[in-house]
Coordinates of C-alpha atoms and ligand atoms in Angstrom, one line a residue:
M1 CA -19.6 18.5 -17.2
N2 CA -21.3 17.9 -20.8
V3 CA -21.2 14.1 -19.9
N4 CA -23.3 13.3 -23.2
R5 CA -20.7 15.7 -25.5
R6 CA -17.6 14.5 -23.8
H7 CA -18.9 10.7 -24.1
L8 CA -19.5 11.3 -27.5
L9 CA -16.3 12.9 -28.5
A10 CA -14.4 9.7 -26.6
G11 CA -16.6 7.3 -28.8
T12 CA -15.9 8.4 -32.0
A13 CA -12.7 11.0 -32.1
G14 CA -10.8 8.8 -29.8
A15 CA -7.5 10.4 -28.6
A16 CA -8.9 13.8 -29.8
A17 CA -11.2 13.4 -26.7
V18 CA -8.3 13.1 -24.3
A19 CA -6.7 16.2 -26.0
L20 CA -9.4 18.2 -25.4
T21 CA -8.5 18.9 -22.2
A22 CA -8.6 21.7 -19.2
S23 CA -9.1 21.1 -15.6
A24 CA -12.5 22.7 -16.1
C25 CA -14.3 24.4 -19.3
A26 CA -17.4 26.0 -19.9
S27 CA -20.1 24.2 -21.0
E28 CA -22.8 25.3 -23.5
D29 CA -25.4 25.5 -20.8
G30 CA -23.0 27.8 -18.8
G31 CA -23.7 25.2 -16.3
D32 CA -20.7 23.9 -13.5
S33 CA -18.5 22.1 -16.1
A34 CA -15.5 20.8 -14.1
K35 CA -14.1 17.3 -15.2
T36 CA -14.3 14.4 -12.9
I37 CA -11.8 12.1 -11.9
G38 CA -12.5 8.7 -10.8
V39 CA -10.7 7.1 -7.5
A40 CA -11.4 3.8 -6.6
M41 CA -9.8 2.7 -3.1
P42 CA -9.9 -1.2 -1.7
T43 CA -11.1 -0.5 1.9
K44 CA -12.1 1.7 4.7
T45 CA -11.0 -0.9 7.3
S46 CA -7.2 0.6 6.9
E47 CA -6.9 4.2 8.1
R48 CA -4.3 4.6 5.2
W49 CA -6.9 4.4 2.4
I50 CA -8.8 6.5 4.1
F51 CA -6.0 9.1 4.1
D52 CA -5.2 8.7 0.6
G53 CA -8.5 9.0 -0.7
D54 CA -9.5 12.1 1.3
N55 CA -6.0 13.6 0.1
L56 CA -6.7 12.4 -3.8
K57 CA -10.0 14.0 -3.4
K58 CA -8.8 17.5 -1.8
A59 CA -6.0 17.6 -4.1
F60 CA -8.1 17.2 -7.4
E61 CA -10.7 19.4 -6.4
D62 CA -7.8 22.0 -6.0
E63 CA -6.8 21.7 -9.4
G64 CA -10.2 22.6 -10.0
Y65 CA -11.5 19.0 -11.0
K66 CA -14.4 16.8 -9.4
V67 CA -14.0 13.4 -7.5
T68 CA -15.7 10.6 -7.2
L69 CA -14.3 8.3 -4.6
Q70 CA -15.6 4.8 -4.0
Y71 CA -14.1 2.5 -1.9
A72 CA -15.0 -1.5 -2.1
N73 CA -14.8 -3.0 1.2
D74 CA -12.0 -5.2 0.1
V75 CA -14.5 -7.1 -2.5
P76 CA -12.7 -7.5 -5.7
D77 CA -16.2 -7.8 -7.6
D78 CA -17.7 -4.5 -6.1
Q79 CA -14.3 -2.7 -7.2
V80 CA -14.9 -4.5 -10.5
A81 CA -18.4 -2.8 -10.8
Q82 CA -17.4 0.5 -9.3
L83 CA -14.7 0.9 -12.0
E84 CA -17.4 0.0 -14.8
T85 CA -19.9 2.7 -13.4
M86 CA -17.0 5.1 -13.2
V87 CA -16.0 4.5 -17.0
S88 CA -20.0 4.8 -18.0
Q89 CA -20.5 8.3 -16.4
N90 CA -17.1 9.1 -18.6
V91 CA -14.9 10.0 -16.1
A92 CA -11.8 11.9 -17.5
A93 CA -9.0 9.6 -15.6
L94 CA -9.3 7.1 -13.0
V95 CA -6.8 6.7 -10.4
V96 CA -7.1 2.8 -8.8
A97 CA -5.6 0.9 -6.0
A98 CA -6.5 -2.6 -6.8
I99 CA -7.8 -5.1 -4.1
D100 CA -6.9 -7.8 -6.3
N101 CA -4.0 -7.2 -8.9
K102 CA -5.6 -9.3 -11.5
S103 CA -9.2 -8.9 -11.3
L104 CA -9.8 -5.5 -13.3
N105 CA -9.0 -6.6 -17.0
G106 CA -12.5 -5.8 -18.2
P107 CA -13.2 -2.2 -16.9
L108 CA -9.8 -1.0 -17.7
A109 CA -10.5 -2.7 -21.5
Q110 CA -13.7 -0.4 -21.1
A111 CA -11.6 2.7 -19.7
K112 CA -9.2 2.5 -22.7
E113 CA -11.7 2.2 -25.5
A114 CA -13.4 5.3 -23.7
D115 CA -9.7 7.2 -23.7
I116 CA -10.0 7.1 -19.9
P117 CA -6.3 7.0 -18.7
V118 CA -5.4 5.0 -15.8
I119 CA -3.2 5.4 -13.3
A120 CA -2.1 2.7 -10.9
Y121 CA -2.0 3.8 -7.2
D122 CA 0.2 2.5 -4.9
R123 CA -0.4 -1.5 -6.0
L124 CA 0.4 -2.3 -9.9
I125 CA -2.6 -3.8 -11.8
L126 CA -1.3 -7.1 -13.5
D127 CA -1.8 -8.4 -16.9
T128 CA -3.3 -5.3 -18.8
P129 CA -1.9 -3.2 -21.4
N130 CA -4.7 -0.7 -20.1
V131 CA -2.6 0.6 -17.1
D132 CA -0.7 4.1 -18.2
Y133 CA 1.3 5.1 -15.1
Y134 CA 1.7 4.0 -11.7
A135 CA 2.3 5.9 -8.6
S136 CA 3.6 3.9 -5.6
F137 CA 6.6 3.9 -2.9
D138 CA 9.8 1.5 -3.6
N139 CA 8.1 -1.2 -2.4
I140 CA 11.4 -3.1 -2.0
Q141 CA 13.1 -0.5 0.3
V142 CA 10.0 -1.2 2.2
G143 CA 10.9 -4.8 2.8
T144 CA 14.5 -3.6 3.2
L145 CA 13.7 -1.2 6.2
Q146 CA 11.9 -3.7 8.0
G147 CA 14.6 -6.4 7.9
E148 CA 17.2 -3.9 8.6
Y149 CA 15.1 -3.0 11.5
I150 CA 15.2 -6.7 12.7
V151 CA 19.0 -6.8 12.2
T152 CA 19.5 -3.7 14.2
A153 CA 17.3 -4.5 17.0
L154 CA 18.3 -8.2 17.7
D155 CA 22.1 -6.6 16.9
L156 CA 22.5 -9.6 15.0
E157 CA 26.3 -8.0 13.6
N158 CA 27.6 -8.6 17.3
Q159 CA 25.0 -10.9 19.2
A160 CA 25.4 -15.0 18.6
G161 CA 21.8 -15.7 18.9
P162 CA 20.6 -17.8 17.7
F163 CA 16.7 -16.1 18.0
N164 CA 13.9 -17.0 16.9
I165 CA 11.6 -15.5 14.3
E166 CA 8.7 -15.7 12.1
L167 CA 7.5 -13.9 9.1
F168 CA 4.1 -12.6 8.0
A169 CA 3.4 -11.3 4.6
G170 CA 0.4 -9.5 3.0
A171 CA -2.3 -10.9 0.6
L172 CA -1.4 -12.7 -2.1
T173 CA -3.9 -10.5 -4.5
D174 CA -1.5 -7.3 -3.7
N175 CA 1.4 -6.6 -6.2
N176 CA 2.9 -5.1 -3.4
T177 CA 3.3 -7.8 -1.3
P178 CA 6.4 -10.1 -2.8
Y179 CA 8.0 -7.0 -3.4
F180 CA 7.8 -6.6 0.3
F181 CA 8.5 -9.7 1.2
N182 CA 11.5 -9.7 -1.4
G183 CA 13.2 -6.8 0.2
A184 CA 13.3 -8.0 3.9
W185 CA 14.0 -11.6 3.0
A186 CA 17.4 -10.3 1.1
V187 CA 18.3 -8.9 4.4
L188 CA 17.5 -11.6 6.7
E189 CA 18.2 -14.9 4.8
P190 CA 22.1 -14.7 5.1
Y191 CA 21.4 -14.7 8.9
I192 CA 19.1 -17.4 8.5
A193 CA 21.5 -19.2 6.1
E194 CA 24.3 -19.0 9.0
G195 CA 21.9 -20.0 11.9
K196 CA 21.5 -16.9 13.9
L197 CA 18.0 -16.3 13.3
V198 CA 15.7 -19.6 12.8
V199 CA 12.3 -20.0 11.7
K200 CA 11.2 -22.8 14.0
S201 CA 7.8 -23.2 12.1
G202 CA 9.8 -24.0 8.9
E203 CA 7.2 -21.3 6.8
V204 CA 9.5 -19.3 4.6
E205 CA 7.3 -19.4 1.5
L206 CA 5.1 -16.6 0.6
E207 CA 1.9 -19.0 0.1
Q208 CA 2.5 -20.0 3.4
I209 CA 3.0 -16.8 5.2
A210 CA 0.5 -14.7 3.3
T211 CA -2.2 -12.9 5.1
E212 CA -6.1 -13.0 3.0
N213 CA -7.1 -9.4 2.4
W214 CA -4.2 -8.0 4.9
D215 CA -6.7 -8.9 7.9
G216 CA -5.5 -8.7 11.0
A217 CA -7.5 -11.1 12.7
I218 CA -6.1 -13.8 10.5
A219 CA -2.6 -13.0 11.4
Q220 CA -3.5 -13.4 15.1
D221 CA -4.7 -16.7 14.4
R222 CA -1.6 -17.9 12.5
M223 CA 0.6 -16.1 15.2
D224 CA -2.0 -18.1 18.0
N225 CA -1.4 -22.0 15.8
L226 CA 2.6 -20.8 15.6
L227 CA 3.3 -20.0 19.0
S228 CA 1.2 -23.5 20.4
T229 CA 2.5 -25.5 17.8
H230 CA 6.4 -24.1 17.9
Y231 CA 7.1 -22.3 21.0
K232 CA 5.9 -24.6 23.6
G233 CA 8.9 -23.4 26.3
E234 CA 10.5 -21.5 23.7
Q235 CA 10.3 -17.6 22.9
V236 CA 10.4 -16.1 19.5
H237 CA 12.2 -12.8 19.1
A238 CA 11.0 -11.2 16.3
V239 CA 8.3 -11.2 14.0
L240 CA 8.1 -9.7 10.2
A241 CA 5.0 -7.8 10.0
P242 CA 4.3 -6.1 6.5
Y243 CA 1.4 -4.2 7.6
D244 CA 0.4 -2.2 11.2
G245 CA -3.2 -4.2 11.2
I246 CA -1.1 -7.2 11.1
S247 CA 1.2 -6.2 13.7
R248 CA -1.3 -5.4 16.2
G249 CA -3.0 -8.9 15.4
I250 CA 0.5 -10.4 16.1
V251 CA 0.9 -8.5 19.4
S252 CA -2.5 -9.7 20.5
S253 CA -1.9 -13.0 19.8
L254 CA 1.6 -12.7 21.7
E255 CA -0.3 -10.8 24.6
S256 CA -2.7 -13.5 25.1
N257 CA 0.0 -16.0 25.3
N258 CA 1.4 -14.1 27.9
Y259 CA 4.8 -12.8 26.9
T260 CA 5.5 -9.7 29.2
T261 CA 8.8 -9.2 26.9
L262 CA 7.5 -8.6 23.6
P263 CA 9.6 -9.3 20.5
V264 CA 10.7 -7.0 17.6
V265 CA 7.9 -6.0 15.3
T266 CA 7.8 -4.7 12.5
G267 CA 5.3 -2.8 10.6
Q268 CA 3.9 -0.2 8.1
D269 CA 1.8 2.5 7.3
A270 CA 2.5 4.2 10.7
E271 CA -1.5 4.0 11.7
I272 CA -2.1 5.8 14.4
E273 CA -3.1 2.9 16.8
S274 CA 0.3 1.5 15.8
L275 CA 2.1 4.5 16.9
K276 CA 0.4 4.4 20.1
Y277 CA 1.5 0.7 20.5
I278 CA 5.2 2.0 19.4
I279 CA 5.1 4.5 22.0
A280 CA 3.5 1.9 24.8
G281 CA 6.7 -0.2 23.8
R282 CA 3.8 -3.0 22.4
Q283 CA 5.0 -2.9 18.6
T284 CA 8.6 -2.0 17.8
S285 CA 8.5 -0.2 14.3
T286 CA 6.6 0.8 10.9
V287 CA 7.1 1.9 8.0
F288 CA 6.1 5.5 7.3
K289 CA 4.6 6.4 3.5
D290 CA 3.7 9.7 3.5
T291 CA 0.2 9.1 1.6
R292 CA 0.2 13.0 1.0
D293 CA 2.8 12.7 -1.7
L294 CA 1.6 10.0 -2.9
A295 CA -1.8 11.6 -3.8
T296 CA 0.3 14.9 -5.0
T297 CA 2.3 12.4 -7.3
A298 CA -0.9 10.7 -8.9
V299 CA -2.7 14.0 -9.1
E300 CA 0.3 15.7 -10.8
M301 CA 0.1 12.7 -13.6
V302 CA -3.4 12.7 -14.1
V303 CA -3.0 16.7 -14.9
A304 CA -0.3 16.3 -17.0
L305 CA -2.0 13.6 -19.0
L306 CA -4.8 15.8 -19.7
D307 CA -2.9 18.4 -20.5
G308 CA -1.5 15.9 -23.3
K309 CA 2.1 16.4 -21.6
K310 CA 4.4 13.4 -20.2
P311 CA 4.1 12.6 -16.2
E312 CA 7.2 12.8 -14.5
V313 CA 8.5 9.5 -13.7
N314 CA 11.5 8.2 -11.8
D315 CA 11.6 4.5 -12.7
E316 CA 11.1 2.5 -16.2
E317 CA 12.3 -0.7 -15.4
T318 CA 11.5 -2.2 -12.1
Y319 CA 7.2 -2.5 -12.5
D320 CA 6.8 -5.1 -15.7
N321 CA 2.7 -5.5 -15.1
G322 CA 3.4 -8.6 -17.4
D323 CA 2.2 -6.9 -20.5
H324 CA 4.9 -4.0 -20.2
V325 CA 6.8 -2.2 -18.1
I326 CA 4.9 0.7 -16.2
P327 CA 6.4 4.2 -16.1
A328 CA 6.4 4.7 -12.2
F329 CA 6.8 7.2 -10.0
L330 CA 8.3 5.7 -6.9
L331 CA 8.4 7.6 -3.5
T332 CA 10.8 6.8 -0.6
P333 CA 9.8 5.1 2.8
V334 CA 10.9 6.0 6.6
S335 CA 11.5 3.5 9.2
V336 CA 9.9 4.9 12.1
D337 CA 10.0 3.7 15.8
V338 CA 9.6 5.1 19.4
D339 CA 12.9 7.4 18.6
N340 CA 11.8 9.4 15.7
Y341 CA 8.0 8.9 15.5
Q342 CA 7.7 12.5 16.9
E343 CA 9.9 14.1 13.9
V344 CA 8.8 11.9 10.9
V345 CA 4.8 11.9 11.7
V346 CA 4.0 14.4 14.1
D347 CA 6.5 17.2 13.2
S348 CA 5.4 16.6 9.7
G349 CA 1.6 17.7 10.5
Y350 CA 0.9 13.7 9.3
V351 CA -0.5 12.9 12.7
D352 CA -1.9 14.8 15.3
A353 CA 0.0 14.5 19.0
A354 CA -3.3 14.6 20.6
D355 CA -4.6 11.6 18.7
L356 CA -1.9 9.7 20.0
Q357 CA -2.7 10.3 23.8
Ligands
BGC401 C1 0.2 -1.2 0.9 C2 0.1 -1.0 2.1 C3 -0.5 -1.3 3.0 C4 -1.2 -2.4 2.8 C5 -2.4 -3.0 3.4 C6 -0.2 -2.1 0.3 O1 -0.6 -2.3 -1.0 O2 1.2 -0.7 0.0 O3 1.0 0.6 2.4 O4 -0.1 -1.7 4.2 O5 -1.3 -2.5 1.0 O6 -3.5 -2.3 2.9

């Protein structure tokens, strides 16, 4: 790609530069001129983001683009630096899964200056006018599925209880965290109000139950504390866990506290390790979000934008980022447990059966 010329055009002709689009075009020197898309992912510590990055890279390359793919090890400042570099390299578009939803104003303002469109990927970026579209799942529905799983597994409609439950949420820096929790809370709260579900710790506020960086070890510590403080001689019957890494931390805590009959433990992402836990009866459920479809959705948005077209969206009201409502395409999450994992994640080709041995 003729970076300098593209940069000059972007700097001087504004939107006209964006209109000069095609996935690949001949450069003046006849060299390889594919445009580059900047993809910023949060971390490699969680399997799903590795799948996301790989899927995005492949899907963009299939469309004739080059890709610069960066992970920032859950360090917000590193992600800011990576985005600044991508903007300075004059990428054709940015696809960003934010670590800290409020830390990206600087690089996104630079992207706007350079007429680089920005797609918020899976996690909405807040308090900036410089986000164009949002590709994600129905994040409220993720929480609804987790809450409903607990209601069904404990048979709350028919059993008198009371059952003890503890609640965990994700990172407060992630816009999805309240959406997941609110979805689950709307399902669980009536049973808590009625006394069928009891949160012995009393910790039900997001700030109390959040897990920094979605870190399983932090969740494990919190579960250890909950058990030693509130469950002497008592059992916990269900744990709302928002993400598989957190679920496994909670299970480790329960097992090291001699739980032989484990409570219902939810999760999210259908990570291979958690699918193994589910098969072994150590974690109860997860929520599968097909990141192949999410990658395709984001790529289609970028391709449409760079072709001067309007990307397809299916939600123009749910995701207000504090500046404006971001037009979104939301995919559908699926609840997975030992009864349907084969059909949903193996038969669909998402996970290799051999990896679950
Ligand atoms: C994603 C989840 C993931 C979590 C931790 C959230 O933003 O939507 O799929 O489990 O981050 O990585």
